Short mmCIF file of C-alpha atoms and ligand atoms in Angstrom, two decimals:
data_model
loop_
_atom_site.label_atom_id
_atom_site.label_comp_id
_atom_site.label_asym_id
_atom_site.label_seq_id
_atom_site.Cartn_x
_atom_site.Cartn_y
_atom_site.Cartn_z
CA UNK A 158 8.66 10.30 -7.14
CA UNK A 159 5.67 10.47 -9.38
CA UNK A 160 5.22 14.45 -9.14
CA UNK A 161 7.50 14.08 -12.81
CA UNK A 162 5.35 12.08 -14.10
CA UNK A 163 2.25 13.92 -13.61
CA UNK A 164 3.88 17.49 -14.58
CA UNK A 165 4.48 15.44 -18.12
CA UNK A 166 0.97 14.99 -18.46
CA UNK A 167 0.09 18.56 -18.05
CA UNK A 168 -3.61 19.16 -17.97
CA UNK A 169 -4.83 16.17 -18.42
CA UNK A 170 -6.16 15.97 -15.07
CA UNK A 171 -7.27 19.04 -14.38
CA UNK A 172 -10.76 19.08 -12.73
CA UNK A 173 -12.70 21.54 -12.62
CA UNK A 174 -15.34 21.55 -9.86
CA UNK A 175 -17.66 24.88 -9.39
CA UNK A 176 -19.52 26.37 -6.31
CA UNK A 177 -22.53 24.62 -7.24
CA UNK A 178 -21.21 21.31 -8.02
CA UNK A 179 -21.61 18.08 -5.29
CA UNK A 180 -22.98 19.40 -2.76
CA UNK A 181 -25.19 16.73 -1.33
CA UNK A 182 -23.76 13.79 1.50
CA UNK A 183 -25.11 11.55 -0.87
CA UNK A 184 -23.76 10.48 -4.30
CA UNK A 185 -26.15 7.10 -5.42
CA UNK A 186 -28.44 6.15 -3.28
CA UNK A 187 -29.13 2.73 -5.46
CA UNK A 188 -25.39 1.60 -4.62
CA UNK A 189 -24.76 -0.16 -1.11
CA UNK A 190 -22.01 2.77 -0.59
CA UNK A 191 -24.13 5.72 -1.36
CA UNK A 192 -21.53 7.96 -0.77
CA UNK A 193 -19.31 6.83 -3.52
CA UNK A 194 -19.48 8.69 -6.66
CA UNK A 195 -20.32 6.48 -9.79
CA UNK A 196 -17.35 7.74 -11.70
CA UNK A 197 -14.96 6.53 -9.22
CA UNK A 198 -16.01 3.51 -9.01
CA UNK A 199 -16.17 3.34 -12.65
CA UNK A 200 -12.18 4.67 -13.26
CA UNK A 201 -11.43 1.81 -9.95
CA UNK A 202 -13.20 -1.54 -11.83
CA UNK A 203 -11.72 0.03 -15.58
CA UNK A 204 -8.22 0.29 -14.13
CA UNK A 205 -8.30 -3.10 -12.26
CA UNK A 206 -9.41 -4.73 -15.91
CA UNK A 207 -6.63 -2.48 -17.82
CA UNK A 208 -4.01 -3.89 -15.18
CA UNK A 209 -5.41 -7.33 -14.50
CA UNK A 210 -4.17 -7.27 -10.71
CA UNK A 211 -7.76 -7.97 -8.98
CA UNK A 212 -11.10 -9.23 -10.39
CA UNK A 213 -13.01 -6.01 -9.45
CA UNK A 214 -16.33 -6.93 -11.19
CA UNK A 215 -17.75 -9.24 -9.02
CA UNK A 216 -16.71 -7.42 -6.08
CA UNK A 217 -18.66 -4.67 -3.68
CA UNK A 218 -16.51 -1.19 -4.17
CA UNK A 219 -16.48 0.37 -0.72
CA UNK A 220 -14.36 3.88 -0.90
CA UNK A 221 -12.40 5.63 2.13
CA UNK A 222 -9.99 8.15 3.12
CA UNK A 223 -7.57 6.61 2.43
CA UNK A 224 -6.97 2.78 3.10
CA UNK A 225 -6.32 3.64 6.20
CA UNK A 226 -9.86 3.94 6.88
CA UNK A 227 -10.94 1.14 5.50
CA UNK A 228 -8.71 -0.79 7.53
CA UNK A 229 -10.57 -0.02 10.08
CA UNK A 230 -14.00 -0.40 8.75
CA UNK A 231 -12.65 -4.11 7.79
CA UNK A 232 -11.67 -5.20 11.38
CA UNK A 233 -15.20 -3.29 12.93
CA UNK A 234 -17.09 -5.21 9.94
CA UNK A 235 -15.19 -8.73 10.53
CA UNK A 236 -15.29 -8.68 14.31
CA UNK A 237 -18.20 -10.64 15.98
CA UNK A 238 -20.17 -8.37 17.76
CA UNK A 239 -21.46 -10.27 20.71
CA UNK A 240 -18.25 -11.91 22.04
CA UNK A 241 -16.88 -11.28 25.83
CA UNK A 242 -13.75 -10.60 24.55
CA UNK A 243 -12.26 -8.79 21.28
CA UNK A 244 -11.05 -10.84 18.38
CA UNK A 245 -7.27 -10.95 17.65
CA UNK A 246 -6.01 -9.28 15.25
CA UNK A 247 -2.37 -10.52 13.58
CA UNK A 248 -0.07 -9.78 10.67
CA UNK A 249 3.19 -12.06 9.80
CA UNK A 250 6.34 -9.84 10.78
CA UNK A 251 7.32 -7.54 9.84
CA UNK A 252 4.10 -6.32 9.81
CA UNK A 253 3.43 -2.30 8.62
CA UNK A 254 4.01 -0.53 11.62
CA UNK A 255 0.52 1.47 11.70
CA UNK A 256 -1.30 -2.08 12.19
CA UNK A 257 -0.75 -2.52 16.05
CA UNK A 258 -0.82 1.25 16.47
CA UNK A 259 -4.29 1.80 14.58
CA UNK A 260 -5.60 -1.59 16.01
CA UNK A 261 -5.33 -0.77 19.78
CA UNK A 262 -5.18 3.02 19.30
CA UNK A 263 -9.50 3.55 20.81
CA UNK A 264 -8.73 0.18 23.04
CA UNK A 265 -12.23 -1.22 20.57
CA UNK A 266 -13.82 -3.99 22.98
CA UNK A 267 -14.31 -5.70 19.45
CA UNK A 268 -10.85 -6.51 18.53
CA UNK A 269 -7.68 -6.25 20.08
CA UNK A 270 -3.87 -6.48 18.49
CA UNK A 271 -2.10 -10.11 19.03
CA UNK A 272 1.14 -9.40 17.02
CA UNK A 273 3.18 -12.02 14.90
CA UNK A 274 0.86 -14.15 12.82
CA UNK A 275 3.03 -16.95 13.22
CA UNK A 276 2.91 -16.87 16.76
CA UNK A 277 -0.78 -16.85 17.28
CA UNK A 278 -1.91 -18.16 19.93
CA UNK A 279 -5.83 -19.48 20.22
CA UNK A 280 -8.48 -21.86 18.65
CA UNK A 281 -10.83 -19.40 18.72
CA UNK A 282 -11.36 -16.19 15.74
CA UNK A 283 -8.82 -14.32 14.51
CA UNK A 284 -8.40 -11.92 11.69
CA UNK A 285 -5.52 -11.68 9.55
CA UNK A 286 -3.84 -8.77 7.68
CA UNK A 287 -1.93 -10.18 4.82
CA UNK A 288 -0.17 -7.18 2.94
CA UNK A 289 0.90 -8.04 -0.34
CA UNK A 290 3.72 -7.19 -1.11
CA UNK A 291 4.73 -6.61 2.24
CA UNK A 292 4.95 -3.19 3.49
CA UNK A 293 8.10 -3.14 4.59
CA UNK A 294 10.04 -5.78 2.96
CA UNK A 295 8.62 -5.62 0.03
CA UNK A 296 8.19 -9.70 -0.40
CA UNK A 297 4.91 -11.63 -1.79
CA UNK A 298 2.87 -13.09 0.63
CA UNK A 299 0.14 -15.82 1.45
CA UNK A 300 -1.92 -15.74 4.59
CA UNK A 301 -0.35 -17.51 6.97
CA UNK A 302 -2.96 -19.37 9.78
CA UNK A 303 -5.33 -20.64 6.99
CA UNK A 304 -5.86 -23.43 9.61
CA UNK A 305 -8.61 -23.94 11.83
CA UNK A 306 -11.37 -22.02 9.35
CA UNK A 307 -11.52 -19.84 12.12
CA UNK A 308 -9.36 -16.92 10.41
CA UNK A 309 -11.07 -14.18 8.89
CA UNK A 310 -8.37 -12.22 5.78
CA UNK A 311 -8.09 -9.09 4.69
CA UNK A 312 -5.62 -8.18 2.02
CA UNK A 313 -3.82 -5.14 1.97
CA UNK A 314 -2.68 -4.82 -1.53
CA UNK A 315 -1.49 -1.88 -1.58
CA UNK A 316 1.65 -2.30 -3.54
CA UNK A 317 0.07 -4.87 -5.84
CA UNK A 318 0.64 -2.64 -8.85
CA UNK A 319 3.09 -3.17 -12.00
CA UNK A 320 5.65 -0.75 -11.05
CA UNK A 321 6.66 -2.54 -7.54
CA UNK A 322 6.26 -6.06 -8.39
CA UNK A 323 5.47 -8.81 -10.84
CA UNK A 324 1.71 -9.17 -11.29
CA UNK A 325 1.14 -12.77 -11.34
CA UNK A 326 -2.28 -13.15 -10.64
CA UNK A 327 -5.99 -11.52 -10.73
CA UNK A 328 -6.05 -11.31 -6.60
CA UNK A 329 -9.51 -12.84 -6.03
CA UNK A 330 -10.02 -12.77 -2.03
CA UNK A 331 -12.79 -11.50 0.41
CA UNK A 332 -11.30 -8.03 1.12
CA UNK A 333 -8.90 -6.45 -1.03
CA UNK A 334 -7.65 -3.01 0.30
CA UNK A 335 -6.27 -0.45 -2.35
CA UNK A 336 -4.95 2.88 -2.50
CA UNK A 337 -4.52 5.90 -4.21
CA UNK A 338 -1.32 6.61 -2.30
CA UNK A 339 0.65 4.37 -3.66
CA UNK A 340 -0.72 3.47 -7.08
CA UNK A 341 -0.78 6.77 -8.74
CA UNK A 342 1.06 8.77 -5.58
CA UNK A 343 -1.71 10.89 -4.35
CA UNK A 344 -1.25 10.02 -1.15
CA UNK A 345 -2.83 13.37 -0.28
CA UNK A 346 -6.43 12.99 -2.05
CA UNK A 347 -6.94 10.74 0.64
CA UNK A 348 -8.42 8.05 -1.81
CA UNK A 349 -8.35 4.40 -0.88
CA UNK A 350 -10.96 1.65 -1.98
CA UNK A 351 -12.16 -1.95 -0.84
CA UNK A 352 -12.99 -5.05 -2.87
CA UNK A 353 -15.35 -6.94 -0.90
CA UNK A 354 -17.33 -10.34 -1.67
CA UNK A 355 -19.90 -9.82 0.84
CA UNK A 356 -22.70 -7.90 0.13
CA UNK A 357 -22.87 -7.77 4.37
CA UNK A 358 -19.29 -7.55 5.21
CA UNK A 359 -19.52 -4.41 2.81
CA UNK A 360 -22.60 -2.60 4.18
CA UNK A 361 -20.62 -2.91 7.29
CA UNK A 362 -17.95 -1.56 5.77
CA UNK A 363 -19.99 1.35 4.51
CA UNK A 364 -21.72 1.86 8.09
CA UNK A 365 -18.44 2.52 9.72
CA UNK A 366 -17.41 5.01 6.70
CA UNK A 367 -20.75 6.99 7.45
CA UNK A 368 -20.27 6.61 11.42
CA UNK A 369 -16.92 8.07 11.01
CA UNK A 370 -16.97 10.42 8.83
CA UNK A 371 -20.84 10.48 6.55
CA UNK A 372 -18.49 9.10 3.58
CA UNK A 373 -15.78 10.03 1.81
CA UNK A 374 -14.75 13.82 0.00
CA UNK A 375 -16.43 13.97 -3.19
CA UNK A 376 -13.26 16.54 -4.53
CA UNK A 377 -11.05 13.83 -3.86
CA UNK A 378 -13.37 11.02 -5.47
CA UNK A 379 -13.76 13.33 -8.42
CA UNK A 380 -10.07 13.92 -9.02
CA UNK A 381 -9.01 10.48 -8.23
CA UNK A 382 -11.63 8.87 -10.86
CA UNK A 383 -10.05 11.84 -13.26
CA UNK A 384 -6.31 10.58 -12.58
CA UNK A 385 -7.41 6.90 -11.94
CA UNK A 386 -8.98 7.05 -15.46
CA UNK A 387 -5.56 8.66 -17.03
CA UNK A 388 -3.81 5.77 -15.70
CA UNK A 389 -6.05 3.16 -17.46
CA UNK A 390 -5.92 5.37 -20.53
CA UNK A 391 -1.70 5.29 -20.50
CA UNK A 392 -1.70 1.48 -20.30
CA UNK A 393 -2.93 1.16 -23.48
CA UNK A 394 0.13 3.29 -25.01
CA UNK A 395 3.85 1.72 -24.79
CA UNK A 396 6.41 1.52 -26.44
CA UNK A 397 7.79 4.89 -28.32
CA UNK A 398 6.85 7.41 -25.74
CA UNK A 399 7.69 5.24 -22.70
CA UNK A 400 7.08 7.69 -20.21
CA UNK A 401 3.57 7.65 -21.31
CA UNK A 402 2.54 4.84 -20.08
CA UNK A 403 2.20 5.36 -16.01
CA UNK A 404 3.72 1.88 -14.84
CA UNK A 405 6.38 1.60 -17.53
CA UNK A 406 7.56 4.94 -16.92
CA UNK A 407 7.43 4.51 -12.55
CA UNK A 408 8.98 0.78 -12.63
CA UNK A 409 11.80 2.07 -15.00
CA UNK A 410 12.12 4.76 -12.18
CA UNK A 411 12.41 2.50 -9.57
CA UNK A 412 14.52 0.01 -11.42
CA UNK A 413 17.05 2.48 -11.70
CA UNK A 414 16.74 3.57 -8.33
CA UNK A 415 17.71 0.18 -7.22
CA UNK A 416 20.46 -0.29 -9.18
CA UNK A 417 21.93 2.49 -7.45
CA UNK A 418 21.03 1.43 -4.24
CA UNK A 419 22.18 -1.89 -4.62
CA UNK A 420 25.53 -0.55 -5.56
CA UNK A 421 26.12 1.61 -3.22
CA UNK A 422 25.16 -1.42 -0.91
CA UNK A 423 27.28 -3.94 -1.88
CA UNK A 424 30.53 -1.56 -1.97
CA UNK A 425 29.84 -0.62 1.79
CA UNK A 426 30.45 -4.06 3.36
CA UNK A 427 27.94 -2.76 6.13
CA UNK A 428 24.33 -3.38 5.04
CA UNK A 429 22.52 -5.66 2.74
CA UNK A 430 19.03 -5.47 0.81
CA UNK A 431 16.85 -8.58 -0.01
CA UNK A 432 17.16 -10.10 -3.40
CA UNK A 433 13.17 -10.68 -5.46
CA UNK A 434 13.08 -13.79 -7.40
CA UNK A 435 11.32 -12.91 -11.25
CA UNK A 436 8.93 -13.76 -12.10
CA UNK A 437 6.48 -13.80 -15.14
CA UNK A 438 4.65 -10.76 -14.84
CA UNK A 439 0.83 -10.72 -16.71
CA UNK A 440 0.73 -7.00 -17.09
CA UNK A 441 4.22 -5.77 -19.06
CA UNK A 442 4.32 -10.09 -20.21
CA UNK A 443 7.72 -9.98 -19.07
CA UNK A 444 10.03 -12.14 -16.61
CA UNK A 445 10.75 -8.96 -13.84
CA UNK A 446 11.95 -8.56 -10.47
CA UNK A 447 9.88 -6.62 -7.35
CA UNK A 448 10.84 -3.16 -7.23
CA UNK A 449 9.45 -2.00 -3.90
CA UNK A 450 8.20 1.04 -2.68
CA UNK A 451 10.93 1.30 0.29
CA UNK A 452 14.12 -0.83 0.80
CA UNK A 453 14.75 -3.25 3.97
CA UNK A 454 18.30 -2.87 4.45
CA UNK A 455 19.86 -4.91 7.57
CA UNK A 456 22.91 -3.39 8.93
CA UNK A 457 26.32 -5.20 10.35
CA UNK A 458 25.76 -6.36 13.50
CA UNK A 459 28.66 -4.70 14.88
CA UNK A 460 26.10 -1.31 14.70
CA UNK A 461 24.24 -1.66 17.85
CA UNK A 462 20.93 0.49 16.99
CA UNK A 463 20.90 1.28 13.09
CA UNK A 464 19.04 4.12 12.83
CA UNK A 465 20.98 5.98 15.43
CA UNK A 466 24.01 5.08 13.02
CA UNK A 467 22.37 6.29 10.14
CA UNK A 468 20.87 9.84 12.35
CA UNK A 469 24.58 10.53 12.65
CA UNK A 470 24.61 10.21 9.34
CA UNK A 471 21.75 12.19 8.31
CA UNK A 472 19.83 9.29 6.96
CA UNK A 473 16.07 9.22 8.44
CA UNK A 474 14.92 5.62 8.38
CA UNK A 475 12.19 3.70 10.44
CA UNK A 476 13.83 1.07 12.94
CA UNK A 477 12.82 -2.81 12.51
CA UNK A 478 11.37 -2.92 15.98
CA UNK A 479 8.31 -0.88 14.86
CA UNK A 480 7.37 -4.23 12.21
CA UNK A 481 7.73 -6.23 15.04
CA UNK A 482 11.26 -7.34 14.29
CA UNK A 483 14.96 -6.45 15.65
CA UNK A 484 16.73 -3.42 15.34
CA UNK A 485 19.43 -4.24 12.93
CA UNK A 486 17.00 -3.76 9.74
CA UNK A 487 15.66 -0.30 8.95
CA UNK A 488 13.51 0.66 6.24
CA UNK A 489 14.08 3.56 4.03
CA UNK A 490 11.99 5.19 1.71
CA UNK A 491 12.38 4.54 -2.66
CA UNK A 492 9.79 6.95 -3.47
CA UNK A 493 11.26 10.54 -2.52
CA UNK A 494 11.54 13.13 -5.09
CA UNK A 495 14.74 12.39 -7.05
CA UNK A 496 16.69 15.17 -5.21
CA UNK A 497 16.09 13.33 -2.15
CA UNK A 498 16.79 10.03 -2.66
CA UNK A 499 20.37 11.21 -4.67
CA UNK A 500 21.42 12.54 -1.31
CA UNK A 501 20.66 9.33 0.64
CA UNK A 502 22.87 7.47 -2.38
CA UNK A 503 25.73 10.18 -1.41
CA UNK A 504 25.17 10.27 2.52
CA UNK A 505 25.37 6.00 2.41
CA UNK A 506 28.64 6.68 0.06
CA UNK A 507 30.35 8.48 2.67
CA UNK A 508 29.56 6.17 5.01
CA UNK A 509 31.99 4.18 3.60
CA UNK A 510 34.30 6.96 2.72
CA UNK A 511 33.88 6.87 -1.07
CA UNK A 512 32.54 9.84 -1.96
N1 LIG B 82 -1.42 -0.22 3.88
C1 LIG B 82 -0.10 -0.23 3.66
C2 LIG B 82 0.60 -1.54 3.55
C3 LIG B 82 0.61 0.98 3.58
O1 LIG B 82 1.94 0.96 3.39
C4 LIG B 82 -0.09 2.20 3.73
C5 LIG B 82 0.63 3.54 3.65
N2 LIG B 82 1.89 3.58 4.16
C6 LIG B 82 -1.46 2.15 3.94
C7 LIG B 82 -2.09 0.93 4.01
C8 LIG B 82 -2.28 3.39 4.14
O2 LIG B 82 -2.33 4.19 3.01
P1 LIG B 82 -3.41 5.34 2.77
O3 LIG B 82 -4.17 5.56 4.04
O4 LIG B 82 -2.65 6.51 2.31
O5 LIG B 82 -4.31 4.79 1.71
#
């Protein structure tokens, strides 16, 4: 979906990086993660300030591939590490389906997947992914257990960007996981970063990173500091060339998208999508509704399995049960490339025979 966007801006974010250029494992050894290259964290605090979705500045920057990887380095860093048994690790469903799977996928004597949030089930330490907004439902969300003062958070934030949802707040927790994925779309740079309070719950972080994989690809780092930094740059233009500025442009994308969906929703009788309530939103100073990155649709419940109804239909979704919930909601994707996601408007039309 953003692939338009960036062809508009041309060359802007070219990089150039020769044969002799960052070579070395290390890129500052005076920063806690010496592997991450001083522009990027420079383009990550300067975007955060230009948006105003997450005080960066008094925060340790820990970078990954992706934030998939630091989800990871966040349970191994929160975990006790002399306990019998693992720490439970929960997420309110639906939950993003790669939680249980990445939690239990080594079978880590340090932590171990306990499902629902709401259901959990000891006195003892947890930790608790709160993704905000929710991957896949797209709703804002609180932590959940903040009982006890046994819970341990970590807040995936991926989506907590201007184009998929109001920004309300400067987020302010322990752990804040971001992304390159889904804030600019290069989901393949591999780019994700932490936010992290702790000077010790961040060299953690950063030991895991070098354990794994001796830090993060300085290409990627370089380009995503380039495009981070373009970003920042484009929120200070609005206005007359609209698609100039990044999160106007994508959030009137996805506004429109919805529209469509929803209409093509509501004349099919057969499925419904959540409604967002607005809210005032710090960034564009305007009262807006979410606009999320993929659409929760439930189905009728006289379909039995609803994304064996929609593979008849050629319509690829990922079944409920995977978040932890039933199979009558599905979750499709908003972000395809605009061919794409005008054939899923025309496959759910003739559904309902209306095309
Ligand atoms: N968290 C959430 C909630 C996500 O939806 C995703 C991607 N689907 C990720 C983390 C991982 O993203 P990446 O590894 O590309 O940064």
């Amino acid at each position: 979906m953003f692939e338009s966007y960036w062809r508009k801006m041309g060359d802007k974010c070219t990089v150039v990086i020769a044969g002799y250029d960052s070579l070395s494992y290390f890129a500052d050894t005076k920063n806690l993660c010496w592997f991450l290259e001083p522009k990027l964290e420079g383009a990550i605090k300067g975007l955060h300030r230009a948006v105003g979705n997450a005080a960066a500045d008094d925060h340790h920057v820990v970078v990954g591939t992706g934030s998939s990887q630091l989800i990871l380095a966040a349970l191994y860093a929160l975990s006790p590490q002399d306990e019998p048994e693992p720490i439970s690790v929960v997420s309110a469903v639906p939950y993003y389906s790669s939680y249980p799977e990445m939690t239990d996928f080594l079978r880590s004597g340090l932590y171990k997947w306990a499902g629902d949030a709401q259901n959990l089930d000891t006195d003892g330490p947890y930790i608790e992914l709160v993704t905000s907004p929710n991957n896949p439902d797209g709703v804002t969300r609180e932590a959940i257990v903040v009982n006890r003062g046994q819970g341990k958070l970590v807040h995936d934030l991926a989506y907590y960007w201007p184009h998929y949802t109001p920004i309300s707040h400067p987020a302010d927790y322990d752990v804040m996981l971001f992304t390159a994925s889904k804030c600019t779309g290069h989901a393949g740079s591999r780019i994700g970063w932490a936010l992290v309070r702790d000077k010790d719950v961040a060299r953690k972080m950063t030991k895991f990173i070098e354990l794994n994989t001796i830090g993060v690809s300085k290409e990627s780092q370089l380009r995503a500091a380039k495009v981070l930094g373009a970003v920042s740059d484009s929120c200070q233009r609005s206005g007359s060339l609209e698609f100039d500025n990044f999160f106007e442009y994508s959030k009137n994308l996805l506004a429109e998208r919805w529209d469509k969906l929803r209409d093509v929703v509501k004349r099919s009788g057969i499925f419904s999508l959540p409604e967002y309530p607005p809210q005032h939103c710090l960034f564009t100073g305007e009262l807006t509704v979410a606009h999320p990155a993929f659409a929760w649709m439930k189905c009728s419940e006289s379909i039995e399995d609803c994304v064996k109804f929609l593979r008849e239909h050629k319509i690829l979704t990922r079944s409920g049960k995977r978040f932890g919930t039933e199979q009558k909601y599905v979750r499709l994707s908003m972000v395809s490339r605009d061919e794409e996601f005008n054939l899923l408007l025309q496959r759910l039309l003739a559904i309902q025979g209306r095309d």
